[in-house]
Every structure is written in structure tokens, then in C-alpha cells.
Short mmCIF file of C-alpha atoms in Angstrom, two decimals:
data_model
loop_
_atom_site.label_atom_id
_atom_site.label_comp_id
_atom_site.label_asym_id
_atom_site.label_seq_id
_atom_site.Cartn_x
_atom_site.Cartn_y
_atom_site.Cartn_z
CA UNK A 1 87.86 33.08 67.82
CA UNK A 2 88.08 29.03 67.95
CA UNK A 3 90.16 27.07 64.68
CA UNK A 4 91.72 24.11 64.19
CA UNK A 5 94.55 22.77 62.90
CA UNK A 6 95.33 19.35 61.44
CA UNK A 7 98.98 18.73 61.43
CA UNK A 8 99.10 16.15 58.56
CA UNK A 9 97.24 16.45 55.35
CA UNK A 10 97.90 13.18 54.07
CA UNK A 11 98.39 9.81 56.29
CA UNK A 12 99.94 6.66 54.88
CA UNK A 13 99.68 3.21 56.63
CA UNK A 14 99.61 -0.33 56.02
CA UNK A 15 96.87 -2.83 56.92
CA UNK A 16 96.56 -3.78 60.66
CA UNK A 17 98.80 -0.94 61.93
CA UNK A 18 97.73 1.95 64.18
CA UNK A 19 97.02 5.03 63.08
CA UNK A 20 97.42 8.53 65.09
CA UNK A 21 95.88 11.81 63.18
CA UNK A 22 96.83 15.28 64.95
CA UNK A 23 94.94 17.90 65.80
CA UNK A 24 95.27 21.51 67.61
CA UNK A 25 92.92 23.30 68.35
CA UNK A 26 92.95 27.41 69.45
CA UNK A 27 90.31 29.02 71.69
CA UNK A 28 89.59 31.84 74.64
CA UNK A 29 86.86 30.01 76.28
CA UNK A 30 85.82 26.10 76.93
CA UNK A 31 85.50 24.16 74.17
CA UNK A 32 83.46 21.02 72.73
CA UNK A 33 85.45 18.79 69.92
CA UNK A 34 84.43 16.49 67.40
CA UNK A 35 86.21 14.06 64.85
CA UNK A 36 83.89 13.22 61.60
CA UNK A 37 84.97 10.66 58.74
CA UNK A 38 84.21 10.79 55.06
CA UNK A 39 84.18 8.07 53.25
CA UNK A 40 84.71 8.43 49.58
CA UNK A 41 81.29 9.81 47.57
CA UNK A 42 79.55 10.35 51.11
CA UNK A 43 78.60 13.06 53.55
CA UNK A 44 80.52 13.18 56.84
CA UNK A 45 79.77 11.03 59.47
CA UNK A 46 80.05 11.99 63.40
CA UNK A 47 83.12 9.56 64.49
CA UNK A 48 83.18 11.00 68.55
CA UNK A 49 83.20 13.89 70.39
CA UNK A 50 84.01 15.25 73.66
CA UNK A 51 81.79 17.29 75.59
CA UNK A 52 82.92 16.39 79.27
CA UNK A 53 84.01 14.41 81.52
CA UNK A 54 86.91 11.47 80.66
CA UNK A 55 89.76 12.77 78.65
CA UNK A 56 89.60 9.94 76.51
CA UNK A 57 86.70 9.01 74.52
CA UNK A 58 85.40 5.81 72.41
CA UNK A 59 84.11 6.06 69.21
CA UNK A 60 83.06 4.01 66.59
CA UNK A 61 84.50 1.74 64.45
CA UNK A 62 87.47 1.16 66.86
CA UNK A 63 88.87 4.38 67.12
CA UNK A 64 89.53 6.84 70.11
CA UNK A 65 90.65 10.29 70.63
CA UNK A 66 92.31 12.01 73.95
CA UNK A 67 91.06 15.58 75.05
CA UNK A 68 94.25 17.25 76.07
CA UNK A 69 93.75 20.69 77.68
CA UNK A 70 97.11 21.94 78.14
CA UNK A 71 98.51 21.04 74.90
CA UNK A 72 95.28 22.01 73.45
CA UNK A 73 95.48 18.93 71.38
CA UNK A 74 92.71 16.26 70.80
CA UNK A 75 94.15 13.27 68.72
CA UNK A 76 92.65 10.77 67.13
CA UNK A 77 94.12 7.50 67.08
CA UNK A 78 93.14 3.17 66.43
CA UNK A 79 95.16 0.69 66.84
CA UNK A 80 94.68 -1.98 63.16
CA UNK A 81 93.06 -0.17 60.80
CA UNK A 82 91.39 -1.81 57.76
CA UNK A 83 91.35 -1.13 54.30
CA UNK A 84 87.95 0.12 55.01
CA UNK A 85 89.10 2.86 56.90
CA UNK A 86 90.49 4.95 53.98
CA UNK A 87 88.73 7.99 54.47
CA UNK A 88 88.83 11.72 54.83
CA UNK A 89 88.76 12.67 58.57
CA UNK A 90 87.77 15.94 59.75
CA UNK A 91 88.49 17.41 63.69
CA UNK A 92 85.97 19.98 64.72
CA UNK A 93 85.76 22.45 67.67
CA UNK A 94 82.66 24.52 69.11
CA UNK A 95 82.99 27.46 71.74
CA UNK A 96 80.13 27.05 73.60
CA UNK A 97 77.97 25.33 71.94
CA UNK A 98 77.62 27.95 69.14
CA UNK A 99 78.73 26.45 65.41
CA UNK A 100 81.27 24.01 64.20
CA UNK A 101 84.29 25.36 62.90
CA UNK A 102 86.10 22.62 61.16
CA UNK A 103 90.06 21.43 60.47
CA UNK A 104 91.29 21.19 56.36
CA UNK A 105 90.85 17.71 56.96
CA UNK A 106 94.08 14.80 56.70
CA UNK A 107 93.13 12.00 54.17
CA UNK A 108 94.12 8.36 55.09
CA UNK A 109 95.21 5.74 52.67
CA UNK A 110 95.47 2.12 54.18
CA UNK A 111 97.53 0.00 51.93
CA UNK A 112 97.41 -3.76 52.18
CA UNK B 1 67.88 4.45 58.63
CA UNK B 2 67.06 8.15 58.08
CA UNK B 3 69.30 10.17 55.95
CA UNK B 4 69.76 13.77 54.62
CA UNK B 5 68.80 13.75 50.91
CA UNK B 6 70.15 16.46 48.59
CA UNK B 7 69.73 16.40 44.89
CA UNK B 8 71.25 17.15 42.53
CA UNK B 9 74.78 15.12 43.17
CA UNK B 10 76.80 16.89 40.27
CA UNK B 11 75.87 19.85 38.72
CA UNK B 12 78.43 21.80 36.05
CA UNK B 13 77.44 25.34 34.94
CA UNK B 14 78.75 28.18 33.13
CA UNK B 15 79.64 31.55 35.02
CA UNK B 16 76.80 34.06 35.25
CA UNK B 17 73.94 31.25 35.20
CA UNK B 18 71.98 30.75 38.33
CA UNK B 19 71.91 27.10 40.08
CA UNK B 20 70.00 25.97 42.94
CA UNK B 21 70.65 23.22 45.25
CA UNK B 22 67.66 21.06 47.01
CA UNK B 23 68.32 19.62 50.64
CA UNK B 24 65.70 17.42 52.33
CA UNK B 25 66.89 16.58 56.09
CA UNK B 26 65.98 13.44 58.45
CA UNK B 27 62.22 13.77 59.54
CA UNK B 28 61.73 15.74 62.91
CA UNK B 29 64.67 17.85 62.74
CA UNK B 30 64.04 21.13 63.16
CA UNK B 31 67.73 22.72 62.24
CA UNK B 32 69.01 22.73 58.90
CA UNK B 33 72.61 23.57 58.01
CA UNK B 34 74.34 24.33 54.80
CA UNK B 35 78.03 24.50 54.78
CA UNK B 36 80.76 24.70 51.49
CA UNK B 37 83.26 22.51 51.75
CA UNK B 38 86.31 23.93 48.80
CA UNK B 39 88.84 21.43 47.64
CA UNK B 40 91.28 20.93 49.98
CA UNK B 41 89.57 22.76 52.91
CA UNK B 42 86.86 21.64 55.37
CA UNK B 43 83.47 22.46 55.78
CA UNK B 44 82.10 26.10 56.32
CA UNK B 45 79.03 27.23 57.53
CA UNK B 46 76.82 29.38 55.13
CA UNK B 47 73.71 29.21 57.05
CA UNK B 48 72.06 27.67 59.99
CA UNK B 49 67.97 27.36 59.92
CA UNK B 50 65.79 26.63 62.81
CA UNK B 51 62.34 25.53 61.35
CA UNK B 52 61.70 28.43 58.85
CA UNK B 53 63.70 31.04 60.76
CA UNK B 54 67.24 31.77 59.61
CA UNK B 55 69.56 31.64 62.58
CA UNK B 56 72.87 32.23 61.26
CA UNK B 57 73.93 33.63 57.79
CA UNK B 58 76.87 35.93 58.82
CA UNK B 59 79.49 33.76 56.17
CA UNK B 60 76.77 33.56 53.82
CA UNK B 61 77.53 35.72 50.50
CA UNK B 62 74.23 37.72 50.58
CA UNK B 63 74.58 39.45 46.79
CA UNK B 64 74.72 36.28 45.23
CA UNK B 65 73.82 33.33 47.71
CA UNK B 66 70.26 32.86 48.71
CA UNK B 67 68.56 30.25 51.19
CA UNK B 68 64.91 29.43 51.69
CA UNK B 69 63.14 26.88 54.08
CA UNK B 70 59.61 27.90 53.28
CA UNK B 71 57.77 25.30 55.73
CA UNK B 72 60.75 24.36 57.73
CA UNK B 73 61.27 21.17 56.12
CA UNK B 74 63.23 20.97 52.76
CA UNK B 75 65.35 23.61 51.93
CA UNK B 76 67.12 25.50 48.89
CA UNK B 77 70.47 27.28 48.51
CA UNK B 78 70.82 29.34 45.12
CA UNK B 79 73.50 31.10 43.37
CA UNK B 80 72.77 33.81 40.86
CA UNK B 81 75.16 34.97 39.11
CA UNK B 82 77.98 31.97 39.38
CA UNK B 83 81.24 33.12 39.53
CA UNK B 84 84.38 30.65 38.86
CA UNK B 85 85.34 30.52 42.65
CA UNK B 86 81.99 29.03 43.34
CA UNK B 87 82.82 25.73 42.49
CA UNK B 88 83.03 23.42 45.62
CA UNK B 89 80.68 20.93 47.37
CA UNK B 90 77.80 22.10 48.74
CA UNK B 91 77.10 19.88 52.15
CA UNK B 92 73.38 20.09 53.96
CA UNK B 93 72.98 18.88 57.15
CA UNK B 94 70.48 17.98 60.33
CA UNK B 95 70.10 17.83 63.63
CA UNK B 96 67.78 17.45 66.42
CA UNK B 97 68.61 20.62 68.45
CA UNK B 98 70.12 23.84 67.26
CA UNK B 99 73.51 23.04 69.56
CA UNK B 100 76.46 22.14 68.26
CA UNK B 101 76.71 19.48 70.67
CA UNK B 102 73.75 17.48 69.21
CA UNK B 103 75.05 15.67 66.09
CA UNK B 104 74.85 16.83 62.73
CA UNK B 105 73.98 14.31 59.78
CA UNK B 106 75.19 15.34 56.45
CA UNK B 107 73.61 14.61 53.17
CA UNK B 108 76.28 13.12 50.75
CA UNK B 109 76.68 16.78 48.95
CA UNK B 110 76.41 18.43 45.27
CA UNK B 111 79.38 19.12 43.54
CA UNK B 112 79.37 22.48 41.79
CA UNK B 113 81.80 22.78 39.15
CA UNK B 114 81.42 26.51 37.44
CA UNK B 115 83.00 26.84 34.07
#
């Protein structure tokens, strides 16, 4: 059975610094991943994902994530973040293209 | 641009009472998803529709938890009776194709708070 783990519940940082949020992931099989934000009062919103192909994919709004197999790790990370950017973010994993089974979440807090 | 529309946003009831929860997704999708996202946890899948035609409901908690998508548009999750550990947020979401690889948009949620 596929879960996730986000190592940090709660991420700090000042404007204009980068940001790295961790997450592990557990599964038997191949696996797609996902990162969604949620902005305060909203729904989530799809930030990337990584279905094949490069390791390292581009999302929006600056920020990137690295699909690493044999650390089963796929972190997200930007290098200035904005005040804008406080937000809830969520990482996600699929087995197969069956359902989402989504981290606890890490909440950001960007502090001028 | 198209969203996911869910009404109502806040919604505060006393255990035992029924509530019901109104989803309406992004025109042309035919897979609707609700999912209960509890304080401090993310989001869990209740149930998965494609059209009318309930695809998954296996976390869904059947003796008290209903959902209906009568003409495979808008959809409606109910709770009757409430019970205290109800009280979460109640996420629907849309896509295109029933994969998890097509992208989900979510509606911005009710809040159930169960007294």
C-alpha cells in the first residue's frame, strides 16, 4: 500500500530565501507524485507532478521538485519565495494510476 | 476560468442532525471526487464518481455517509446522524479523466463543525 510522509509540519523562512519541503514516499510498485498548494480559504491547487521521464520537474510559480527513486524521496524546493507563497503544501503519490493518497501536509510561513 | 463550486462554505450543526453538502464541478468533467480533509491531516478519498456511476466508495462510511450524482453533473454528500468526529472540511473535486494522473481541481471546501 502507497503513503507519504512529510518530514516537516511547519516551515519558517524569510522573504527572498529558498525554501526545501521534504517528502518520502513508500510503495511496492511504480509510482506517479504530485505536490498541491493551498492557499489560505481555498481548495488545493495542482503545483507539479511527475509522471516520467526527467527527474526534475518545473512547476509553477517558481518552484521545482526532484523525483528520487532510490531514496524514495521527491522534494520540493524554490529558490526566493514571496510573502505570497505562505501556503499549505500537500505531496501526493498514486500506484498506478489508481487514487491519490496524500501527505499531512507542512504549512509555510514567509516572514518579511 | 472554470472552477469547482461547493456551497455551503461553513456549516455548524448539532450531533444527531443530518447535513448535506452540494458540489458542482468544472463543465465537461465526467469524474467527481469527494475527499475529508481533518485538521491537521491531508485529504482522503470518500468517493470517486464517473458520470452517475460510483467508482470508488471503499473509505466511505456507508451507515451514515451518503453520495448521489443523479445526472452526472452536480453532486451531494450527506451525513445522517452527525457524530462529533465528523467535523472536518469536506473538499469536492474534478477532473477530465478518471486517472489520477489527469489533474484534479478542488472546490474551495465546506467546513463542518459538529457540536
Amino acid at each position: 500500500a502507497q503513503s507519504v510522509t512529510q518530514l516537516d509540519s511547519q516551515v519558517p523562512v524569510f522573504e527572498e530565501a529558498p525554501v526545501e519541503l521534504r517528502c518520502n514516499y513508500s510503495s511496492s510498485v511504480s509510482v506517479y507524485l504530485f505536490w498541491y498548494v493551498q492557499y489560505p480559504n481555498q481548495g488545493l491547487q495542482l503545483l507539479l507532478k511527475y509522471l516520467s521521464g526527467s527527474t526534475l520537474v518545473k512547476g509553477i510559480n517558481g518552484f521545482e521538485a526532484e523525483f528520487n527513486k532510490s531514496q524514495t524521496s521527491f522534494h520540493l524546493r524554490k529558490p526566493s519565495v514571496h510573502i505570497s507563497d505562505t501556503a499549505e503544501y500537500f505531496c501526493a503519490v498514486s500506484e498506478n494510476d489508481y487514487k491519490l493518497s496524500f501527505g499531512a501536509g507542512t504549512t509555510v510561513t514567509v516572514r518579511a | 476560468e472554470a472552477e469547482v463550486a461547493q456551497s455551503p462554505r461553513y456549516k455548524i450543526t448539532e450531533k444527531s442532525q443530518a447535513v448535506a453538502f452540494w458540489c458542482d464541478p468544472i463543465s465537461g468533467h465526467a469524474t467527481l471526487y469527494w475527499y475529508r480533509q481533518i485538521l491537521g491531516q491531508g485529504p482522503e478519498l470518500l468517493v470517486q464518481f464517473q458520470d452517475e456511476s460510483v467508482v470508488d466508495d471503499s473509505q466511505l462510511p456507508k451507515d451514515r455517509f451518503s453520495a448521489e450524482r443523479l445526472k452526472g453533473v452536480d453532486s451531494t454528500l450527506k451525513i445522517q446522524p452527525a457524530e462529533l468526529g465528523d467535523s472536518a472540511m469536506y473538499l469536492c473535486a474534478s477532473s477530465f479523466l478518471p486517472k489520477s494522473t489527469d489533474t484534479q481541481y478542488f472546490g474551495p471546501g465546506t467546513r463542518l463543525t459538529v457540536l
